[in-house]
Amino acid sequence: MPTLAMPAPDPDILARDSEIIERLLAALPHDVVISDPQETRAYECDALTAYRCAPLAVVLPRTTAEVSTAMAICNEMGVPVIPRGAGTSLAGGALPTADSVVIGTMRLRDILEVDTANRFIRVQTGVTNLSVSAELEASGFFYAPDPSSQLACTIAGNIAMNSGGAHCLRYGVTTNNLMGIRMVMADGGIVDLGGPFLGGGGLDILGLLCGSEGQLAIVTEATLRILPKPEGARPMLIGFDSAESAGECVARIIRSGLLPVAIEYMDDVCLRAVDAFANAGYPKCAAVLIVEVEGSEEEILHQIGRIHQIAAELNPVEFRTSRNADESLAIWKGRKSAFGAMGRLGDYLCLDGTVPVSKLPYTLKRIGELSREYGLEVANVFHAGDGNMHPLILFNANEPGELERAEAFGADILRLCVDVGGCLTGEHGVGIEKRDLMTKQYTADDLAIQMEVKSVFDAHWQLNPTKVFPLEVSKPYRERAVSSS
Ligand SMILES: Cc1cc2nc3c(=O)[nH]c(=O)nc-3n(C[C@H](O)[C@H](O)[C@H](O)COP(=O)(O)OP(=O)(O)OC[C@H]3O[C@@H](n4cnc5c(N)ncnc54)[C@H](O)[C@@H]3O)c2cc1C
């Protein structure tokens, strides 16, 4: 039995299910509304698959106007709404409740404008992250945030979770590359924020929306900053015989003032899995770093020289620099397939905590100790340059009690991240997964401010109401919202 509680569905809403579906069908094209339980089951979970619950109905609009219509009906009928992109959230952000309507934006797939002169692309938010890059491929520009799930995840989900990726060390995460959005408010109103210009006066509401996990509005269009592709890029692979030395190498590279595009970390458990899966040719050692630098040939050689010097002080077992495009692909191949490779080992929980880079060696050591205490193996593969850790806890879902033990282990790792001065999430968001740990990171006053802000956007607490805020803490807000509706 997974341990995270979800509140019981509202019997009043369940009793009105046919009426709600009829209202949606009357206002929207019939193929936009899904209510057959065989079909709604496809939306019963996201990538946190231990938690499942089919919604009352699913709405898959093709336009912002249709999103607005669906949202207005749910608002009027007092029905919770779960915004959904591709459903790749690892935090349970898109998990429905039985009394909710899922509004999915994955059919909003148009590229609306590409403007290289002013360095932006405007898209509907159902486009996948990878198709934005594909659209720009021939233009000499690229969109920087590159989650490992980029083949499937949508720009909507990236905005809602403020997603990152391997190349975000240098270019920042989604919030640093988002210029504007069109969004549907809880009452169905349509609002534009920002646009193809820098900044803008007044409060940074765009910044507030990015990372708001479907709590404030449904985002249907986005203007994204695009960047000219660098002259060249080259990865290095550095192997170490201890996790601490690899962690220390990351800390020293960052302290030196160098800013590689990516510093990725894989430990021995991950290396074994990746080698068997992708035949990546990685060295057999305790940990490997992939460090990528970019710029002109002169800049690349200078950075490689300095990184070589830093690594040499820590006695690496291997230092390999790519000599051509094939070798670069080979170095990245294993890292890119790491999650798939880990999946072949069995069930895993993928965590996402962030620590100050200087605390990586201690945190890795402590995770190893916790792994022995809990009797569960853990693999570490993560964006080390910005301290964004992804411990993967391996367990057997068919073994009674193992999922619960893995969840308890995961919660201890996230508490550890906060204790060393980091935070609960770097890029996957809070969802339900970290919801009950929010009191570890925030005081009651901090959480109250965040919930008051939600109430301003979503007075009736209809948007994703059981996520992000611990249920006990948000209860008065949810009850107040119901009594005022
Ligand atoms: C194998 C794997 C690798 C991953 N690697 C990374 C990684 O490297 N970096 C990273 O950051 N994440 C990663 N993720 C997590 C996930 O892919 C990201 O969180 C992604 O941004 C989710 O996008 P989605 O379209 O699937 O959104 P969903 O999972 O559908 O939804 C995610 C959240 O966004 C909200 N939402 C969805 N659509 C809207 C909308 N239109 N308006 C408002 N809110 C909305 C949902 O309510 C939910 O809270 C990975 C996941 C997997 C399975």
GROMACS .gro file of N, CA and C in nm, residues 9 50 75 142 210 216 221 226 256 261 297 310 338 359 362 397 435 478:
model
   54
    9PRO      N    1  -1.331   1.121  -0.244
    9PRO     CA    2  -1.400   1.208  -0.340
    9PRO      C    3  -1.528   1.267  -0.280
   50ALA      N    4   0.269   0.431  -0.886
   50ALA     CA    5   0.217   0.361  -0.768
   50ALA      C    6   0.080   0.419  -0.728
   75ASN      N    7  -1.598   2.527  -1.326
   75ASN     CA    8  -1.603   2.631  -1.223
   75ASN      C    9  -1.745   2.650  -1.172
  142PHE      N   10   1.845   2.720  -3.080
  142PHE     CA   11   1.793   2.609  -3.000
  142PHE      C   12   1.721   2.662  -2.876
  210CYS      N   13   0.529   3.021  -1.351
  210CYS     CA   14   0.623   2.915  -1.389
  210CYS      C   15   0.661   2.836  -1.264
  216LEU      N   16  -0.266   2.748  -1.045
  216LEU     CA   17  -0.315   2.886  -1.061
  216LEU      C   18  -0.393   2.909  -1.189
  221GLU      N   19  -0.058   2.873  -2.430
  221GLU     CA   20   0.042   2.919  -2.528
  221GLU      C   21   0.164   2.970  -2.453
  226ILE      N   22   1.489   3.172  -2.751
  226ILE     CA   23   1.575   3.077  -2.822
  226ILE      C   24   1.715   3.138  -2.831
  256SER      N   25   3.597   2.695  -0.929
  256SER     CA   26   3.704   2.757  -1.011
  256SER      C   27   3.652   2.872  -1.096
  261VAL      N   28   2.860   2.361  -1.984
  261VAL     CA   29   2.718   2.356  -2.019
  261VAL      C   30   2.649   2.250  -1.934
  297GLU      N   31   3.698   2.684  -3.077
  297GLU     CA   32   3.795   2.576  -3.052
  297GLU      C   33   3.893   2.618  -2.941
  310ILE      N   34   4.208   2.025  -1.271
  310ILE     CA   35   4.129   2.008  -1.148
  310ILE      C   36   4.108   1.861  -1.118
  338ALA      N   37   1.995   0.632  -1.937
  338ALA     CA   38   2.009   0.584  -1.799
  338ALA      C   39   1.875   0.544  -1.736
  359LYS      N   40   2.810   2.057  -0.095
  359LYS     CA   41   2.762   1.954  -0.003
  359LYS      C   42   2.741   1.818  -0.074
  362TYR      N   43   2.935   1.505   0.090
  362TYR     CA   44   2.873   1.459   0.216
  362TYR      C   45   2.738   1.393   0.188
  397ALA      N   46   0.822  -0.409  -0.621
  397ALA     CA   47   0.683  -0.373  -0.590
  397ALA      C   48   0.602  -0.496  -0.550
  435ARG      N   49   0.449   1.656  -0.118
  435ARG     CA   50   0.348   1.741  -0.055
  435ARG      C   51   0.361   1.743   0.098
  478ARG      N   52  -0.928   2.488   0.170
  478ARG     CA   53  -1.019   2.414   0.082
  478ARG      C   54  -1.162   2.424   0.135
   0.00000   0.00000   0.00000
